[in-house]
Short mmCIF file of C-alpha atoms in Angstrom, two decimals:
data_model
loop_
_atom_site.label_atom_id
_atom_site.label_comp_id
_atom_site.label_asym_id
_atom_site.label_seq_id
_atom_site.Cartn_x
_atom_site.Cartn_y
_atom_site.Cartn_z
CA UNK A 639 106.23 91.58 111.45
CA UNK A 640 104.70 88.41 110.07
CA UNK A 641 104.60 87.97 106.31
CA UNK A 642 102.26 85.25 105.03
CA UNK A 643 102.81 85.82 101.33
CA UNK A 644 104.46 82.45 100.84
CA UNK A 645 103.42 80.59 103.97
CA UNK A 646 100.86 78.51 102.11
CA UNK A 647 103.73 77.12 100.04
CA UNK A 648 105.53 76.00 103.17
CA UNK A 649 107.63 77.62 105.89
CA UNK A 650 110.57 79.77 104.94
CA UNK A 651 114.16 79.16 106.07
CA UNK A 652 113.70 81.16 109.27
CA UNK A 653 110.85 78.88 110.34
CA UNK A 654 112.80 75.63 110.03
CA UNK A 655 115.08 74.06 112.61
CA UNK A 656 118.79 74.23 111.87
CA UNK A 657 119.97 71.16 109.98
CA UNK A 658 123.00 70.34 107.94
CA UNK A 659 122.65 71.55 104.38
CA UNK A 660 121.64 68.73 102.01
CA UNK A 661 123.52 68.22 98.85
CA UNK A 662 122.28 69.75 95.63
CA UNK A 663 121.38 66.27 94.44
CA UNK A 664 118.86 65.79 97.24
CA UNK A 665 117.62 69.31 97.95
CA UNK A 666 114.02 70.00 96.84
CA UNK A 667 112.30 73.28 96.05
CA UNK A 668 111.01 73.56 99.61
CA UNK A 669 114.47 73.08 101.09
CA UNK A 670 113.65 70.00 103.16
CA UNK A 671 116.41 67.89 101.70
CA UNK A 672 114.14 65.12 100.46
CA UNK A 673 113.55 64.23 96.84
CA UNK A 674 115.73 63.92 93.82
CA UNK A 675 116.86 67.47 93.07
CA UNK A 676 115.97 71.15 92.83
CA UNK A 677 113.16 70.45 90.41
CA UNK A 678 111.78 67.40 92.19
CA UNK A 679 108.23 66.91 90.96
CA UNK A 680 107.23 65.30 94.26
CA UNK A 681 108.50 68.24 96.31
CA UNK A 682 106.90 70.80 94.03
CA UNK A 683 103.55 69.06 94.04
CA UNK A 684 103.61 68.64 97.82
CA UNK A 685 103.92 72.39 98.18
CA UNK A 686 101.50 73.46 95.46
CA UNK A 687 98.51 71.14 95.79
CA UNK A 688 97.38 72.43 99.23
CA UNK A 689 97.34 75.95 97.79
CA UNK A 690 95.34 74.89 94.77
CA UNK A 691 92.67 72.97 96.66
CA UNK A 692 92.40 75.34 99.63
CA UNK A 693 91.63 78.20 97.25
CA UNK A 694 89.80 76.18 94.64
CA UNK A 695 87.12 75.08 97.11
CA UNK A 696 85.84 78.67 97.03
CA UNK A 697 85.19 78.41 93.31
CA UNK A 698 82.62 75.67 93.93
CA UNK A 699 79.62 77.91 93.33
CA UNK A 700 81.01 79.11 90.01
CA UNK A 701 81.92 75.58 88.94
CA UNK A 702 78.45 74.36 89.90
CA UNK A 703 76.86 77.09 87.77
CA UNK A 704 79.00 76.10 84.79
CA UNK A 705 77.91 72.47 85.20
CA UNK A 706 74.27 73.55 85.44
CA UNK A 707 74.42 75.71 82.31
CA UNK A 708 76.19 73.06 80.26
CA UNK A 709 74.31 69.95 81.46
CA UNK A 710 71.13 71.05 83.22
CA UNK A 711 72.13 69.14 86.37
CA UNK A 712 70.44 70.48 89.53
CA UNK A 713 72.45 73.48 90.68
CA UNK A 714 71.83 73.00 94.39
CA UNK A 715 72.88 69.34 94.25
CA UNK A 716 76.01 69.99 92.21
CA UNK A 717 76.96 72.85 94.53
CA UNK A 718 76.49 70.68 97.63
CA UNK A 719 78.63 67.88 96.19
CA UNK A 720 81.43 70.22 95.14
CA UNK A 721 81.48 71.99 98.50
CA UNK A 722 81.57 68.67 100.37
CA UNK A 723 84.36 67.24 98.24
CA UNK A 724 86.31 70.49 98.33
CA UNK A 725 86.00 70.75 102.10
CA UNK A 726 87.24 67.20 102.63
CA UNK A 727 90.19 67.68 100.29
CA UNK A 728 91.07 71.02 101.90
CA UNK A 729 91.01 69.40 105.33
CA UNK A 730 93.30 66.65 104.10
CA UNK A 731 95.69 69.24 102.68
CA UNK A 732 95.91 71.48 105.74
CA UNK A 733 95.12 69.56 108.92
CA UNK A 734 98.67 68.32 109.54
CA UNK A 735 100.37 71.70 108.98
CA UNK A 736 99.43 74.30 111.64
CA UNK A 737 101.47 77.10 110.02
CA UNK A 738 99.85 76.65 106.64
CA UNK A 739 96.40 76.22 108.24
CA UNK A 740 96.77 79.43 110.27
CA UNK A 741 97.78 81.35 107.14
CA UNK A 742 94.82 79.93 105.24
CA UNK A 743 92.38 80.91 108.00
CA UNK A 744 93.81 84.40 108.09
CA UNK A 745 93.40 84.80 104.35
CA UNK A 746 89.84 83.46 104.47
CA UNK A 747 88.97 86.06 107.11
CA UNK A 748 90.45 88.77 104.90
CA UNK A 749 88.77 87.41 101.77
CA UNK A 750 85.24 87.77 103.14
CA UNK A 751 85.19 91.58 103.51
CA UNK A 752 87.46 92.03 100.49
CA UNK A 753 85.12 89.97 98.33
CA UNK A 754 82.03 91.73 99.68
CA UNK A 755 83.39 95.22 98.99
CA UNK A 756 84.63 94.15 95.55
CA UNK A 757 81.19 92.72 94.72
CA UNK A 758 79.51 95.97 95.77
CA UNK A 759 81.95 97.91 93.57
CA UNK A 760 81.29 95.50 90.70
CA UNK A 761 77.52 95.90 90.90
CA UNK A 762 77.72 99.64 91.46
CA UNK A 763 79.96 100.22 88.44
CA UNK A 764 77.74 98.16 86.15
CA UNK A 765 74.58 99.89 87.35
CA UNK A 766 76.21 103.30 86.98
CA UNK A 767 77.40 102.85 83.41
CA UNK A 768 74.15 101.20 82.32
CA UNK A 769 72.22 104.14 83.79
CA UNK A 770 74.46 106.90 82.48
CA UNK A 771 74.71 105.51 78.95
CA UNK A 772 71.05 104.41 78.94
CA UNK A 773 71.83 100.90 77.79
CA UNK A 774 69.07 98.37 77.24
CA UNK A 775 70.82 95.51 79.01
CA UNK A 776 70.14 95.06 82.73
CA UNK A 777 73.16 94.51 85.01
CA UNK A 778 71.02 92.31 87.24
CA UNK A 779 69.24 90.17 84.67
CA UNK A 780 70.89 86.97 85.88
CA UNK A 781 69.57 87.18 89.46
CA UNK A 782 66.16 85.51 88.94
CA UNK A 783 67.79 82.92 86.69
CA UNK A 784 70.15 82.02 89.52
CA UNK A 785 67.16 81.66 91.83
CA UNK A 786 65.24 79.50 89.40
CA UNK A 787 68.27 77.26 88.92
CA UNK A 788 68.52 76.82 92.69
CA UNK A 789 64.85 76.49 93.63
CA UNK A 790 63.12 75.22 90.52
CA UNK A 791 59.50 76.30 90.27
CA UNK A 792 58.90 78.97 92.91
CA UNK A 793 57.56 82.48 93.11
CA UNK A 794 59.31 85.40 91.45
CA UNK A 795 60.20 86.95 94.80
CA UNK A 796 61.85 83.72 95.95
CA UNK A 797 63.74 83.45 92.68
CA UNK A 798 65.01 87.01 93.02
CA UNK A 799 65.98 86.62 96.67
CA UNK A 800 67.79 83.34 96.10
CA UNK A 801 69.47 84.79 93.02
CA UNK A 802 70.80 87.79 94.93
CA UNK A 803 72.10 85.48 97.66
CA UNK A 804 73.84 83.29 95.08
CA UNK A 805 75.37 86.34 93.42
CA UNK A 806 76.77 87.54 96.75
CA UNK A 807 78.04 84.04 97.50
CA UNK A 808 79.91 84.02 94.20
CA UNK A 809 81.43 87.45 94.71
CA UNK A 810 82.58 86.76 98.26
CA UNK A 811 83.79 83.21 97.56
CA UNK A 812 85.73 84.28 94.46
CA UNK A 813 87.28 87.00 96.60
CA UNK A 814 88.37 84.46 99.21
CA UNK A 815 89.90 82.27 96.51
CA UNK A 816 91.89 85.26 95.24
CA UNK A 817 93.24 86.14 98.68
CA UNK A 818 94.15 82.51 99.42
CA UNK A 819 96.00 82.16 96.12
CA UNK A 820 97.52 85.60 95.62
CA UNK A 821 97.50 87.42 98.96
CA UNK A 822 98.96 90.90 98.55
CA UNK A 823 100.02 90.61 94.93
CA UNK A 824 99.90 93.78 92.76
CA UNK A 825 96.64 95.19 91.43
CA UNK A 826 97.25 93.88 87.92
CA UNK A 827 97.05 90.33 89.31
CA UNK A 828 93.59 91.07 90.67
CA UNK A 829 92.50 92.48 87.32
CA UNK A 830 93.87 89.44 85.46
CA UNK A 831 92.07 87.14 87.90
CA UNK A 832 88.78 88.99 87.43
CA UNK A 833 89.12 88.97 83.64
CA UNK A 834 89.61 85.21 83.83
CA UNK A 835 86.22 85.01 85.54
CA UNK A 836 84.88 87.37 82.88
CA UNK A 837 86.00 85.00 80.13
CA UNK A 838 83.77 82.26 81.55
CA UNK A 839 80.86 84.69 81.81
CA UNK A 840 81.17 85.85 78.22
CA UNK A 841 81.41 82.26 77.02
CA UNK A 842 78.27 81.09 78.84
CA UNK A 843 75.90 83.93 79.76
CA UNK A 844 74.82 85.31 76.35
CA UNK A 845 73.37 81.98 75.24
CA UNK A 846 71.98 81.06 78.66
CA UNK A 847 70.31 84.43 79.29
CA UNK A 848 69.41 85.04 75.61
CA UNK A 849 71.15 88.42 75.62
CA UNK A 850 70.41 90.40 72.46
CA UNK A 851 72.48 93.52 73.20
CA UNK A 852 75.74 91.58 73.28
CA UNK A 853 78.04 94.57 72.70
CA UNK A 854 76.49 96.49 75.59
CA UNK A 855 76.62 93.43 77.84
CA UNK A 856 80.29 92.83 77.01
CA UNK A 857 81.36 96.40 77.70
CA UNK A 858 79.40 96.54 80.95
CA UNK A 859 80.72 93.17 82.09
CA UNK A 860 84.37 93.91 81.29
CA UNK A 861 84.17 97.22 83.15
CA UNK A 862 82.56 95.52 86.14
CA UNK A 863 85.23 92.83 86.32
CA UNK A 864 88.08 95.33 86.04
CA UNK A 865 86.54 97.25 88.94
CA UNK A 866 86.02 94.01 90.87
CA UNK A 867 89.62 92.86 90.40
CA UNK A 868 91.07 96.27 91.23
CA UNK A 869 88.99 96.62 94.38
CA UNK A 870 89.69 93.06 95.45
CA UNK A 871 93.47 93.40 95.13
CA UNK A 872 93.53 96.75 96.93
CA UNK A 873 91.34 95.47 99.76
CA UNK A 874 93.41 92.30 100.15
CA UNK A 875 96.67 94.26 100.35
CA UNK A 876 95.25 96.76 102.81
CA UNK A 877 93.63 94.21 105.12
CA UNK A 878 96.65 91.91 105.16
CA UNK A 879 98.93 94.84 105.99
CA UNK A 880 96.57 95.90 108.78
CA UNK A 881 96.93 92.40 110.15
CA UNK A 882 100.71 92.70 109.98
CA UNK A 883 100.62 95.96 111.96
CA UNK A 884 98.28 94.42 114.53
CA UNK A 885 100.58 91.40 114.90
CA UNK A 886 103.61 93.65 115.31
CA UNK A 887 101.91 95.72 118.01
CA UNK A 888 100.90 92.55 119.80
CA UNK A 889 104.43 91.16 119.72
CA UNK A 890 105.89 94.45 121.00
CA UNK A 891 103.34 94.59 123.82
CA UNK A 892 104.00 91.01 124.91
#
């Protein structure tokens, strides 16, 4: 059974050709025998930076929104630049390593449905609690603002449609980033990841959206992000394990 939990950090011992063991003075964290010691900064960075950039590229939409809110720079332009730069850097990080690239592609494929289901759970939980408690804050107030930031002056329907699309892009892309970075880690990791996203939202949205019912917004948003992170982690674990079972069946049938 294949296990890709650490493949993005480099192949494990079973994947490497047999070589004489390097001395402790020259062995790096990835076991290749190059560098200056177990804590070689060069070896560590060589393993970590592809993981950072190949997941970070999927945070481009969120980063672009932060830039827009703080500076007023055109959201569509900032998003396009970040996606382009992130794509080029990700290609540079992965194109020479087929094992790492295959693992990344697998996690991206898992991240799309995981992120979509988590986004649906996020929206559903916020709508449910706002409806049941009869709060005055709308869980979907940001949608037309997203659309206006993307399109500028356009009709309300276009703003709403573009805003919904941007919201789904964020939810799915953030889900892909999680799966690339954390794979099948425990549920609490997913919750912590989602609450990190929540921290940015609470820092920026109240002022940007002129939210008066801040206590209601905070409670609704925290609940939604806990649900998002829980669903995301569970979906990632389940889908990755399904892939393991499918790979095992294929290897047994071959």
